[in-house]
Coordinates of N, CA and C in Angstrom, one line a residue:
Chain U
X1 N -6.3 45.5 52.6 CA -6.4 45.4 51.1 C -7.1 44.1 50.7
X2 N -7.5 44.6 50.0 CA -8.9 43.0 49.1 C -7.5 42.4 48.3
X3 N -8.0 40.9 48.6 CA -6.3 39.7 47.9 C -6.6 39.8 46.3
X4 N -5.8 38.8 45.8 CA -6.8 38.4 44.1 C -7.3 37.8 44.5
X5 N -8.6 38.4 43.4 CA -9.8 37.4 42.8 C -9.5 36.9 41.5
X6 N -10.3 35.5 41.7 CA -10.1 35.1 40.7 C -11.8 34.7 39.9
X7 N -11.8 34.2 38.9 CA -13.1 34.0 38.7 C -13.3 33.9 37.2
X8 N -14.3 32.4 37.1 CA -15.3 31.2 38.2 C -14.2 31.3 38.9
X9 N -14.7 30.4 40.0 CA -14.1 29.4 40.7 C -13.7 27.7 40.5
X10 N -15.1 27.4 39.7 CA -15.1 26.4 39.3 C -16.2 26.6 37.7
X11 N -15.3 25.3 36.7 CA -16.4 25.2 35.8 C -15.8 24.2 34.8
X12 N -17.0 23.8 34.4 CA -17.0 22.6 33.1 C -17.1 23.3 31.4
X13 N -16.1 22.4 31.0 CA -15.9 22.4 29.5 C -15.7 21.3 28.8
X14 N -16.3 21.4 27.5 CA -16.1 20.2 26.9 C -15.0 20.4 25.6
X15 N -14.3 19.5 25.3 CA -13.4 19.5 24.4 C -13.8 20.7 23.3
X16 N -13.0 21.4 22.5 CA -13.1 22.0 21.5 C -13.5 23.0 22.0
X17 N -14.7 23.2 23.2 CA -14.5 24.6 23.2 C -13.5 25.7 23.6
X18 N -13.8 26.8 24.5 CA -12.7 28.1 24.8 C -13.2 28.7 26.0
X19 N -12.3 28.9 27.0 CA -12.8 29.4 28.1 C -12.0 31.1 28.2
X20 N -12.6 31.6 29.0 CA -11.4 33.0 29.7 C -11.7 33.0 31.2
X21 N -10.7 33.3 31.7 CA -10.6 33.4 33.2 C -10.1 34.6 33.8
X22 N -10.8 35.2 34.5 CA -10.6 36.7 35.0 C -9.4 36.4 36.3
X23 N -8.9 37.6 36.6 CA -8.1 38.0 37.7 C -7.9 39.2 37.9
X24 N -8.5 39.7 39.1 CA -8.3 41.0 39.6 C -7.1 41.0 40.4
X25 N -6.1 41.6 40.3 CA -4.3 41.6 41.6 C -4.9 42.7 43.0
X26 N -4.1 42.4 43.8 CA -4.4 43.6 44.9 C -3.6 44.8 44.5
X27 N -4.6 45.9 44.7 CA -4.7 46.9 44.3 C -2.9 47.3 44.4
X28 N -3.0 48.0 43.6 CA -1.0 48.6 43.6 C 0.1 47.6 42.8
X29 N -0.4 46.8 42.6 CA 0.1 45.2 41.9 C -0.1 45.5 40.4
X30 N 1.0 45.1 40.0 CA 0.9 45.9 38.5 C 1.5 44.7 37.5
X31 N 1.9 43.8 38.6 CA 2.7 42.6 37.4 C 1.6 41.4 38.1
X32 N 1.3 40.3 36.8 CA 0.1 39.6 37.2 C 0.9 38.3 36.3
X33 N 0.6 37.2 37.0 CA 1.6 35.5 36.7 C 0.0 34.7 36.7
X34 N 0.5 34.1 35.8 CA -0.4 32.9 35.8 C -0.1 31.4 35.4
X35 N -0.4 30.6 36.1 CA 0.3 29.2 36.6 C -0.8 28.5 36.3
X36 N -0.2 27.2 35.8 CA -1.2 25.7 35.7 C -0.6 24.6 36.3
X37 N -1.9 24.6 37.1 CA -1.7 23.2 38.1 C -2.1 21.8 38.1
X38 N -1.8 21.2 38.3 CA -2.1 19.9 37.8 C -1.2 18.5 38.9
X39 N -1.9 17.3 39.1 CA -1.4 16.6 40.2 C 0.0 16.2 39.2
X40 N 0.3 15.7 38.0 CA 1.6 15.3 37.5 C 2.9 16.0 37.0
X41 N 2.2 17.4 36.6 CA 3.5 18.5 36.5 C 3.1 19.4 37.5
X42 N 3.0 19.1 38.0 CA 2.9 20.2 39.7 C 2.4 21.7 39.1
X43 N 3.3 23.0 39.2 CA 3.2 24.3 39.1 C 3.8 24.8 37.6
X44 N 3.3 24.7 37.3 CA 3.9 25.5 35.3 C 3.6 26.9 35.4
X45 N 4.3 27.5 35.2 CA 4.3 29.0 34.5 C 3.8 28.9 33.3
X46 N 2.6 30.1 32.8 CA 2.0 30.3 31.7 C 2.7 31.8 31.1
X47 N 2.4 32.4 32.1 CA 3.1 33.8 31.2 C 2.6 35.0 32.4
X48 N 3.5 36.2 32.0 CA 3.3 37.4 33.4 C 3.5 38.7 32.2
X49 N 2.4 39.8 32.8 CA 2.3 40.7 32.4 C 2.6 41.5 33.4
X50 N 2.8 42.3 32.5 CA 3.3 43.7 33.5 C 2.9 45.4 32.6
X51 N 2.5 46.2 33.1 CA 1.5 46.9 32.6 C 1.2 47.2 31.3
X52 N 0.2 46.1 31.3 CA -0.5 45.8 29.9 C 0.4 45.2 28.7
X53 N 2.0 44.7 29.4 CA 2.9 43.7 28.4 C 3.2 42.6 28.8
X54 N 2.7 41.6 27.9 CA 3.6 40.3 28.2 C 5.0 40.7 28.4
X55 N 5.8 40.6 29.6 CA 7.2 40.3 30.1 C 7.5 38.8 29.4
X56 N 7.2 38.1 30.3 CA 7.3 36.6 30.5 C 6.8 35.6 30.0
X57 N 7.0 34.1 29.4 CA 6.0 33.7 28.5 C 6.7 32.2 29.4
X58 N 5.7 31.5 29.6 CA 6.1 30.0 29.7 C 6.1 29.1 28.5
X59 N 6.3 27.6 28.6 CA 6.3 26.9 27.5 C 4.8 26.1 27.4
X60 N 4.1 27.2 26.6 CA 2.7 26.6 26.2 C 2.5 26.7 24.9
X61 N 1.3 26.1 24.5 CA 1.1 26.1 23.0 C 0.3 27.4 22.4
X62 N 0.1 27.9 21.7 CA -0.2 29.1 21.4 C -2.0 29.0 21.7
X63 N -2.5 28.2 22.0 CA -3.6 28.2 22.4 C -4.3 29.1 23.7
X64 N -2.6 28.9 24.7 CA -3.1 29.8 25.6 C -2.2 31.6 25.3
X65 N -3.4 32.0 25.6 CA -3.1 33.7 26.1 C -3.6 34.3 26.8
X66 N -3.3 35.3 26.8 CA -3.2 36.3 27.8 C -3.3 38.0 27.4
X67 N -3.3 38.5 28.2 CA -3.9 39.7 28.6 C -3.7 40.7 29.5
X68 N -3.6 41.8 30.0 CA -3.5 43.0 30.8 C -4.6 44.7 30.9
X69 N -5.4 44.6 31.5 CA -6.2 45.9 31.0 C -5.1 46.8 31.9
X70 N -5.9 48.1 31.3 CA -4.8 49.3 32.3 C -5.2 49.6 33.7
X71 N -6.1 48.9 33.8 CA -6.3 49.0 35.4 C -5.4 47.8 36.2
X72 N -5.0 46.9 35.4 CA -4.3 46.1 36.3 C -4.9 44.1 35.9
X73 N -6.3 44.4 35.7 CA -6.7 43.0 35.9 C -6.5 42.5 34.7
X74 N -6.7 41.3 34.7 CA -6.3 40.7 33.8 C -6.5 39.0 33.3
X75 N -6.8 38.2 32.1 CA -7.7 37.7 31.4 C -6.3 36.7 31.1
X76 N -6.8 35.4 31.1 CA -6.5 33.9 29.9 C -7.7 33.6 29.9
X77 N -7.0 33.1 28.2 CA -7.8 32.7 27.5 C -7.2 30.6 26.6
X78 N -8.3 30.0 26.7 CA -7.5 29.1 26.3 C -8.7 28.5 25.1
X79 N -8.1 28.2 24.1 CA -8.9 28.0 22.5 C -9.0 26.0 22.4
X80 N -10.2 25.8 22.0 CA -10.1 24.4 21.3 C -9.2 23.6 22.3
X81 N -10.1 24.1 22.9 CA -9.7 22.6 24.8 C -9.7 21.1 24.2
X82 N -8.6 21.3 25.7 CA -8.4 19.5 25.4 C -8.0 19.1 26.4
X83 N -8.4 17.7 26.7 CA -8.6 16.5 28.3 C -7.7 16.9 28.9
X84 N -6.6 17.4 28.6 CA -5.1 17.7 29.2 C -5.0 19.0 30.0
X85 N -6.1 20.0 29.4 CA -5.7 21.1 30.2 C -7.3 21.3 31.5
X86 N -7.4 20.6 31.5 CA -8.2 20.1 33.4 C -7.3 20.5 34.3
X87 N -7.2 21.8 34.6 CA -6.2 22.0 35.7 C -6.8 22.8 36.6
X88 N -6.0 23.2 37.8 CA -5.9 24.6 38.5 C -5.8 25.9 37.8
X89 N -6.4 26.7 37.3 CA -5.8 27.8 36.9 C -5.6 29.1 38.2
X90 N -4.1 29.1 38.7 CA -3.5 29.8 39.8 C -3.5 31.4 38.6
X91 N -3.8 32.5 39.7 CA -3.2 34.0 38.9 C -2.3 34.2 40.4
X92 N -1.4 35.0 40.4 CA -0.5 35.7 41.4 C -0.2 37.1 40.6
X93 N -0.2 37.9 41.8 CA 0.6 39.2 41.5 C 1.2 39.8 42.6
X94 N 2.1 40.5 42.2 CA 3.2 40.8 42.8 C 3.6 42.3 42.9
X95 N 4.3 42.8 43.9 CA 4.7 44.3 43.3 C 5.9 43.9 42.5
X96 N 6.3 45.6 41.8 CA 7.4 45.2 40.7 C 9.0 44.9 41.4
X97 N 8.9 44.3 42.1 CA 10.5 43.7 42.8 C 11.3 42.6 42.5
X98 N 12.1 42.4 42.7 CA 12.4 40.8 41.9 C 12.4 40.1 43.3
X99 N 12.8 40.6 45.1 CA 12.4 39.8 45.9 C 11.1 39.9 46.7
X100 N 10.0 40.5 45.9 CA 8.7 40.6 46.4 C 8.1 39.1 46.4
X101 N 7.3 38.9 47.0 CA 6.4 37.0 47.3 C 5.1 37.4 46.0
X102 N 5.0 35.9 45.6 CA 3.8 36.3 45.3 C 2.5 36.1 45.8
X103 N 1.4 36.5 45.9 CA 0.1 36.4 46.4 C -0.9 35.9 45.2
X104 N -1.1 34.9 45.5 CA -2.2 33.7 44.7 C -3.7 34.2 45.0
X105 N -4.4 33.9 44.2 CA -5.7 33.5 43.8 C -6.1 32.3 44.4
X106 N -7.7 32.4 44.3 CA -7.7 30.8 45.3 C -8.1 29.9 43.7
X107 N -7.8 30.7 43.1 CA -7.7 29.5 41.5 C -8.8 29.4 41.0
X108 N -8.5 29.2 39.5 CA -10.3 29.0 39.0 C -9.8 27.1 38.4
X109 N -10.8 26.3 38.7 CA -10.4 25.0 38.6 C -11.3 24.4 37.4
X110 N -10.7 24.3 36.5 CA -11.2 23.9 34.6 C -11.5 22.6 34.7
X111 N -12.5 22.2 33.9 CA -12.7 20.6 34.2 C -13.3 20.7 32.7
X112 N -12.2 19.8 32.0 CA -12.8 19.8 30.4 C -13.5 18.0 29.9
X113 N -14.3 17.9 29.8 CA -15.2 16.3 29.4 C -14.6 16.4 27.7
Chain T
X1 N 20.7 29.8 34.0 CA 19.1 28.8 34.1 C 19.0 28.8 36.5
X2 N 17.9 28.5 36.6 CA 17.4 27.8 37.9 C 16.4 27.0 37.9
X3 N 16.7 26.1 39.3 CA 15.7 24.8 39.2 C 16.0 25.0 40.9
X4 N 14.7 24.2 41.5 CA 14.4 23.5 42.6 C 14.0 22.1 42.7
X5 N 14.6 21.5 43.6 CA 14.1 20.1 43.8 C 13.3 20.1 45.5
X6 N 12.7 19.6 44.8 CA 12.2 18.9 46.7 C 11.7 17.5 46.4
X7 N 12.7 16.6 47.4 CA 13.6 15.3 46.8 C 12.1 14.2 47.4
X8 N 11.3 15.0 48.3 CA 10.7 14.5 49.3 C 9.0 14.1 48.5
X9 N 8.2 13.4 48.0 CA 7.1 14.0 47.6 C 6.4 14.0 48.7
X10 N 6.4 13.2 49.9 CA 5.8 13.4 51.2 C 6.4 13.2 52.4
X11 N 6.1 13.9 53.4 CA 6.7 13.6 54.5 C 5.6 13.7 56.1
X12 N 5.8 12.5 56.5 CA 5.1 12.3 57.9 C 5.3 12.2 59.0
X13 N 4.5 13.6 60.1 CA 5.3 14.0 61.2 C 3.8 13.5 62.4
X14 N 4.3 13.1 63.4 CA 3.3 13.2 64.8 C 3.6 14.6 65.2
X15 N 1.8 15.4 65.6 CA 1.6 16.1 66.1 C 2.5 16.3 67.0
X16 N 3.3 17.4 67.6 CA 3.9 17.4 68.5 C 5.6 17.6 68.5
X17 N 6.3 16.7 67.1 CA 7.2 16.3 66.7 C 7.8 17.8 66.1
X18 N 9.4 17.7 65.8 CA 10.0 18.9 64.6 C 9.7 18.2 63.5
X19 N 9.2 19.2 62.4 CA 9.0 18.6 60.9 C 10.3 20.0 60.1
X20 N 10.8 19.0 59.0 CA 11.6 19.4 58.2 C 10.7 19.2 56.9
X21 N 10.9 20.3 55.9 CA 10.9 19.5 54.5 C 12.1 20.3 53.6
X22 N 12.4 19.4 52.9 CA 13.6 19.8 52.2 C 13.7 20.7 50.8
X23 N 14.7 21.5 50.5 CA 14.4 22.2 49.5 C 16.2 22.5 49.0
X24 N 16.1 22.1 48.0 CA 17.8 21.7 47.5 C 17.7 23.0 45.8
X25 N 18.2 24.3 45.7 CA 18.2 24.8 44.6 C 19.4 24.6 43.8
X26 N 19.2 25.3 42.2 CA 20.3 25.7 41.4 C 20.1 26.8 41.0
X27 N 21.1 27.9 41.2 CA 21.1 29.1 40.5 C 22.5 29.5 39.8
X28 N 22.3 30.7 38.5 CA 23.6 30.8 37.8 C 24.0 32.1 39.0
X29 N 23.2 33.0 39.8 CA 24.2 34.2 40.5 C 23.7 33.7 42.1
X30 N 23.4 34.8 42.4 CA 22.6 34.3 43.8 C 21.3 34.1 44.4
X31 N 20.9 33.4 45.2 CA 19.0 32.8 45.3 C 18.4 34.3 46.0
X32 N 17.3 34.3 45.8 CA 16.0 34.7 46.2 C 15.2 33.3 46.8
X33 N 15.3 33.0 47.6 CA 14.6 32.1 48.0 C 13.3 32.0 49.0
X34 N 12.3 30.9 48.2 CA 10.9 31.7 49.1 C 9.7 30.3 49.7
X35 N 9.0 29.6 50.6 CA 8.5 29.0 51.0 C 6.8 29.4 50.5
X36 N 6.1 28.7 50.0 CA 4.5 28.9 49.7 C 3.6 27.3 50.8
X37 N 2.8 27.9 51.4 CA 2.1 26.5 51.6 C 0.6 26.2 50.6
X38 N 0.0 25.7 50.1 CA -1.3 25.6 49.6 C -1.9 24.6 50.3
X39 N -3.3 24.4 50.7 CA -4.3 24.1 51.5 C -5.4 23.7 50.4
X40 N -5.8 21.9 50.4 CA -7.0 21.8 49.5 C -7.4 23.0 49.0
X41 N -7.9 22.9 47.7 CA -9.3 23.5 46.9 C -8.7 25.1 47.2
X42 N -7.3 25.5 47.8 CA -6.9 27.4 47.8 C -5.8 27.4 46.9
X43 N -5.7 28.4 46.9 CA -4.1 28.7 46.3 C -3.6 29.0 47.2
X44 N -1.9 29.3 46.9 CA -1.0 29.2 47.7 C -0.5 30.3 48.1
X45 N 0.1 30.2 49.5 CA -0.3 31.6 50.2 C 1.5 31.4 51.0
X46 N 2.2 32.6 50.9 CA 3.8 32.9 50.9 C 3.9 32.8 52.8
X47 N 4.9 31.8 52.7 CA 5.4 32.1 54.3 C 6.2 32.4 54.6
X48 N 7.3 32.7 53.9 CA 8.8 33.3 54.2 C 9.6 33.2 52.7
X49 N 10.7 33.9 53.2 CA 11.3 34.1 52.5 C 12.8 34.7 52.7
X50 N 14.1 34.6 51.7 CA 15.6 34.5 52.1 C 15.9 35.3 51.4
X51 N 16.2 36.3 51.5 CA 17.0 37.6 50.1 C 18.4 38.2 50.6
X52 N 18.4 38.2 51.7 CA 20.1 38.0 52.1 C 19.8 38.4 53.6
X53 N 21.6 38.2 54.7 CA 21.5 38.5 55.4 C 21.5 37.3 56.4
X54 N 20.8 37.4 57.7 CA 20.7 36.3 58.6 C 20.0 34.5 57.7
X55 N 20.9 34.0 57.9 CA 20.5 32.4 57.3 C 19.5 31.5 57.5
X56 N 19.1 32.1 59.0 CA 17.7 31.6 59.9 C 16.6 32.5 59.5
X57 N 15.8 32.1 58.6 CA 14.3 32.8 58.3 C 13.4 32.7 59.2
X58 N 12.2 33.4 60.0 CA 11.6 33.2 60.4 C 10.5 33.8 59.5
X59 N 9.3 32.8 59.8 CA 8.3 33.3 58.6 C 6.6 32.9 59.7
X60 N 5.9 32.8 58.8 CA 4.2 32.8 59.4 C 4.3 31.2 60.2
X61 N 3.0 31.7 60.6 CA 2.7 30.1 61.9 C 3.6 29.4 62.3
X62 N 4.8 30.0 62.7 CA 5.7 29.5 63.5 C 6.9 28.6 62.6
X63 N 6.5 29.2 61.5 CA 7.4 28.4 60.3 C 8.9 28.9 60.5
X64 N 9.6 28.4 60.2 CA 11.4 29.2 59.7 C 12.2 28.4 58.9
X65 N 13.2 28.5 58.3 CA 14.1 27.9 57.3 C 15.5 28.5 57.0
X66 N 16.2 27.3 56.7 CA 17.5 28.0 57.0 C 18.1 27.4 55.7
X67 N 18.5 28.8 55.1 CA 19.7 29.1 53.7 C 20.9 28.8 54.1
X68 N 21.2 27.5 53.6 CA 22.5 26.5 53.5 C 23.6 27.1 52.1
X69 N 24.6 28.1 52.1 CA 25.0 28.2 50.6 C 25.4 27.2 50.2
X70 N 26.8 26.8 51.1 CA 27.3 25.7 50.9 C 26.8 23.9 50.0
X71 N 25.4 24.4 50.3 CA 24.5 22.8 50.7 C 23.4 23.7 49.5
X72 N 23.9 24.3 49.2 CA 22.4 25.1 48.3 C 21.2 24.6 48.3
X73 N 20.7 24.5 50.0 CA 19.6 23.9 50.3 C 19.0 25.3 51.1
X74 N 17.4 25.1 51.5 CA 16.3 26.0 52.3 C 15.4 25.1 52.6
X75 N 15.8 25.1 53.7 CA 15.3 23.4 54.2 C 13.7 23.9 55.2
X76 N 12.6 24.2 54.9 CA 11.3 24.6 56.0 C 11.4 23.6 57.5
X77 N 11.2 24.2 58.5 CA 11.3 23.5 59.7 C 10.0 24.4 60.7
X78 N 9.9 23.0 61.5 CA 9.0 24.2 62.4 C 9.3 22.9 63.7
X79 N 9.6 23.6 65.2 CA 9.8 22.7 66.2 C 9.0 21.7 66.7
X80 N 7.4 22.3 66.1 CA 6.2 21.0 66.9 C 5.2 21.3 65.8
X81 N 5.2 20.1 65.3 CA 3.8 20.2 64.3 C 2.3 20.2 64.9
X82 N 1.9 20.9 64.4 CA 0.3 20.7 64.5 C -0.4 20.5 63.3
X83 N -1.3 19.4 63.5 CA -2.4 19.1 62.7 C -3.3 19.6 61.6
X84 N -2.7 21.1 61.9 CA -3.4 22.2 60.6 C -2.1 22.4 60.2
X85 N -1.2 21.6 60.1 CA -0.3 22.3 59.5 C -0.3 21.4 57.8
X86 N -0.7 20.1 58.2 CA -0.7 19.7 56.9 C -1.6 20.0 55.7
X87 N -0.4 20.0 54.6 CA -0.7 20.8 53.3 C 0.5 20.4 52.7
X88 N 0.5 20.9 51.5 CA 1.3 20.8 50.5 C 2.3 22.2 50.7
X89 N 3.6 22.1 50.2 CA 4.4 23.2 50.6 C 5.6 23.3 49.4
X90 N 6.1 24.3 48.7 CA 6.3 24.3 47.5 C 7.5 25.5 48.4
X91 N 8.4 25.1 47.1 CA 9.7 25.3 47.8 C 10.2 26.4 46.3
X92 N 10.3 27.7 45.9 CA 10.8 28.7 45.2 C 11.9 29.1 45.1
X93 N 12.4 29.8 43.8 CA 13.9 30.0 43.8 C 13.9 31.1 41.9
X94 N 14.5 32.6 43.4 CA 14.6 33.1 41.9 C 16.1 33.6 41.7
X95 N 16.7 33.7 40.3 CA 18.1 34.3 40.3 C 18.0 35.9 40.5
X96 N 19.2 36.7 41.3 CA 19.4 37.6 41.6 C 18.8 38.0 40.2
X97 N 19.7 38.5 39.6 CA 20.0 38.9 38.6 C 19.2 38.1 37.0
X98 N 18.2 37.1 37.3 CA 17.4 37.0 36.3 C 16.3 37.6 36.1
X99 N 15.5 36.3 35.6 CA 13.8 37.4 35.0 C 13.4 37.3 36.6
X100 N 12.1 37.8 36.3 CA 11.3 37.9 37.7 C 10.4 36.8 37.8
X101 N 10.8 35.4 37.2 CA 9.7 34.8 37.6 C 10.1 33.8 38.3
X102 N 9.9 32.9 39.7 CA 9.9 32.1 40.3 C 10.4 30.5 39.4
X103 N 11.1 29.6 40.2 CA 10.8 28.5 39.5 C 10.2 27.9 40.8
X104 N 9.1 27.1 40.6 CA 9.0 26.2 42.1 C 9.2 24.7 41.8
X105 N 9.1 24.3 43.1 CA 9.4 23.0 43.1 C 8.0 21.8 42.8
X106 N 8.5 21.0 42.8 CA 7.0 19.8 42.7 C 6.2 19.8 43.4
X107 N 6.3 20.5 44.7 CA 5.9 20.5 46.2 C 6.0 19.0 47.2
X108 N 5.9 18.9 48.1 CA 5.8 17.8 49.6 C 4.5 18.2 50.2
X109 N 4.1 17.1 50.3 CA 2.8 17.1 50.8 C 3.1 16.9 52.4
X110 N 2.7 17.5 53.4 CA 3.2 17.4 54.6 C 2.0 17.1 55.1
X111 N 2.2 15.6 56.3 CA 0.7 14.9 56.8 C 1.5 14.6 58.4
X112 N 0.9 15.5 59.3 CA 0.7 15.4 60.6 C -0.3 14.8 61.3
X113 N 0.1 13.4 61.5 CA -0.4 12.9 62.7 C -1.2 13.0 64.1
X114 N -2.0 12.9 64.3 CA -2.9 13.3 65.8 C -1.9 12.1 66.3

C-alpha cells in the first residue's frame, strides 16, 4: 500500500497571504489528523476528519481549516498568515479504531517571511 | 482529560550501550499507549504500541517498552544502541474510552554516540 502523501513538500509565504495543503491517507483510511509542528510547542493537534466530518477540532484560531473529499483526501487551509505559523505541517490517518497507530506524512514544511 | 510527559528533552547513549527514554502519562480510564520515532526533514513513523495484555512491548528495530500501571510510565528501551537510531521519539497516550485523538508528548531527542 502507497503511505500518505502530502503535498508541497516545501514552500514560502509571505505574511497575509493563504496557503492549502493536500493529503492523500492510505487507501482504506477514512479518518485523516492534522498536526503543527514547531521546535517550541512540539506536536499540536489541528483537527481530524472522518468521512467528510470534522470529528475533532484542536485549539486554533479560525484561520485554520479544514476539509474531507469523499474519496478520503483531504485539504488545510490557513487565511492571512503570520511569522508564527512557520511550521511542519504533519497529516496522519488512521483506520477507524481508537487503538489503531497513526501513519504520518513526511509533512509539508511552511516558511512564512 | 490526558497528558504525557517526557521529563527528558534529550538523552545521550554510546553506540553499543542500553538506551531508555522515559514516558510518564495521565489518563481519566485506561491508556492506549504508543511510541513514534521522527527522523530530520520526515514525519513520524509508529513503533509500538500497549492496548492491553503482556506489559513488555516489543515493537520495530529492536525497540520495546514496558507499561508500568503503578508508575503510569512507558518507558522506550532498546539493549544496544546504534547510531541510526538517533532521532527524536515522541511518547503518545490515548484514553480508552475518550475521543480518538492522541495526546503526544514534547518528544526526546535521542543522540547515540559512535
Amino acid at each position: 500500500k502507497a503511505g500518505v502523501t502530502q503535498t508541497p513538500r516545501y514552500l514560502i509565504k509571505t505574511r497575509g497571504q493563504q496557503v492549502t495543503l493536500s493529503c492523500s491517507p492510505i487507501s482504506g483510511h477514512r479518518s485523516v489528523s492534522w498536526y503543527q509542528q514547531t521546535p517550541g510547542q512540539g506536536l499540536q493537534f489541528l483537527f481530524e476528519y472522518f468521512s467528510e466530518t470534522q470529528r475533532n477540532k484542536g485549539n486554533f484560531p479560525g484561520r485554520f481549516s479544514g476539509r474531507q473529499f469523499s474519496n478520503s483526501r483531504s485539504e488545510m487551509n490557513v487565511s492571512t498568515l503570520e511569522l508564527g505559523d512557520s511550521a511542519l505541517y504533519l497529516c496522519a490517518s488512521s483506520e477507524t479504531t481508537n487503538t489503531g497507530e497513526l501513519f504520518f506524512g513526511e509533512g509539508s514544511r511552511l516558511t512564512v517571511l | 482529560a490526558q497528558s504525557v510527559a517526557q521529563p527528558e528533552d534529550q538523552v545521550n547513549v554510546a553506540e553499543g550501550n542500553p538506551l531508555t527514554v522515559k514516558c510518564t502519562y495521565s489518563v481519566s480510564g485506561n491508556p492506549y499507549l504508543f511510541w513514534y520515532v521522527q527522523y530530520p526533514n520526515r514525519g513520524l513513523q509508529f513503533l509500538l504500541k500497549y492496548i492491553t495484555g503482556d506489559n513488555l512491548v516489543k515493537g520495530s528495530y529492536g525497540f520495546e517498552a514496558e507499561f508500568n500501571k503503578s508508575q503510569t510510565s512507558f518507558h522506550l528501551k532498546k539493549p544496544s544502541a546504534l547510531v541510526s537510531d538517533s532521532a527524536l521519539y515522541f511518547c503518545a497516550v490515548r484514553d480508552w474510552e475518550g475521543s480518538y485523538i492522541p495526546t503526544f508528548g514534547r518528544g526526546t531527542s535521542l543522540i547515540v554516540h559512535p
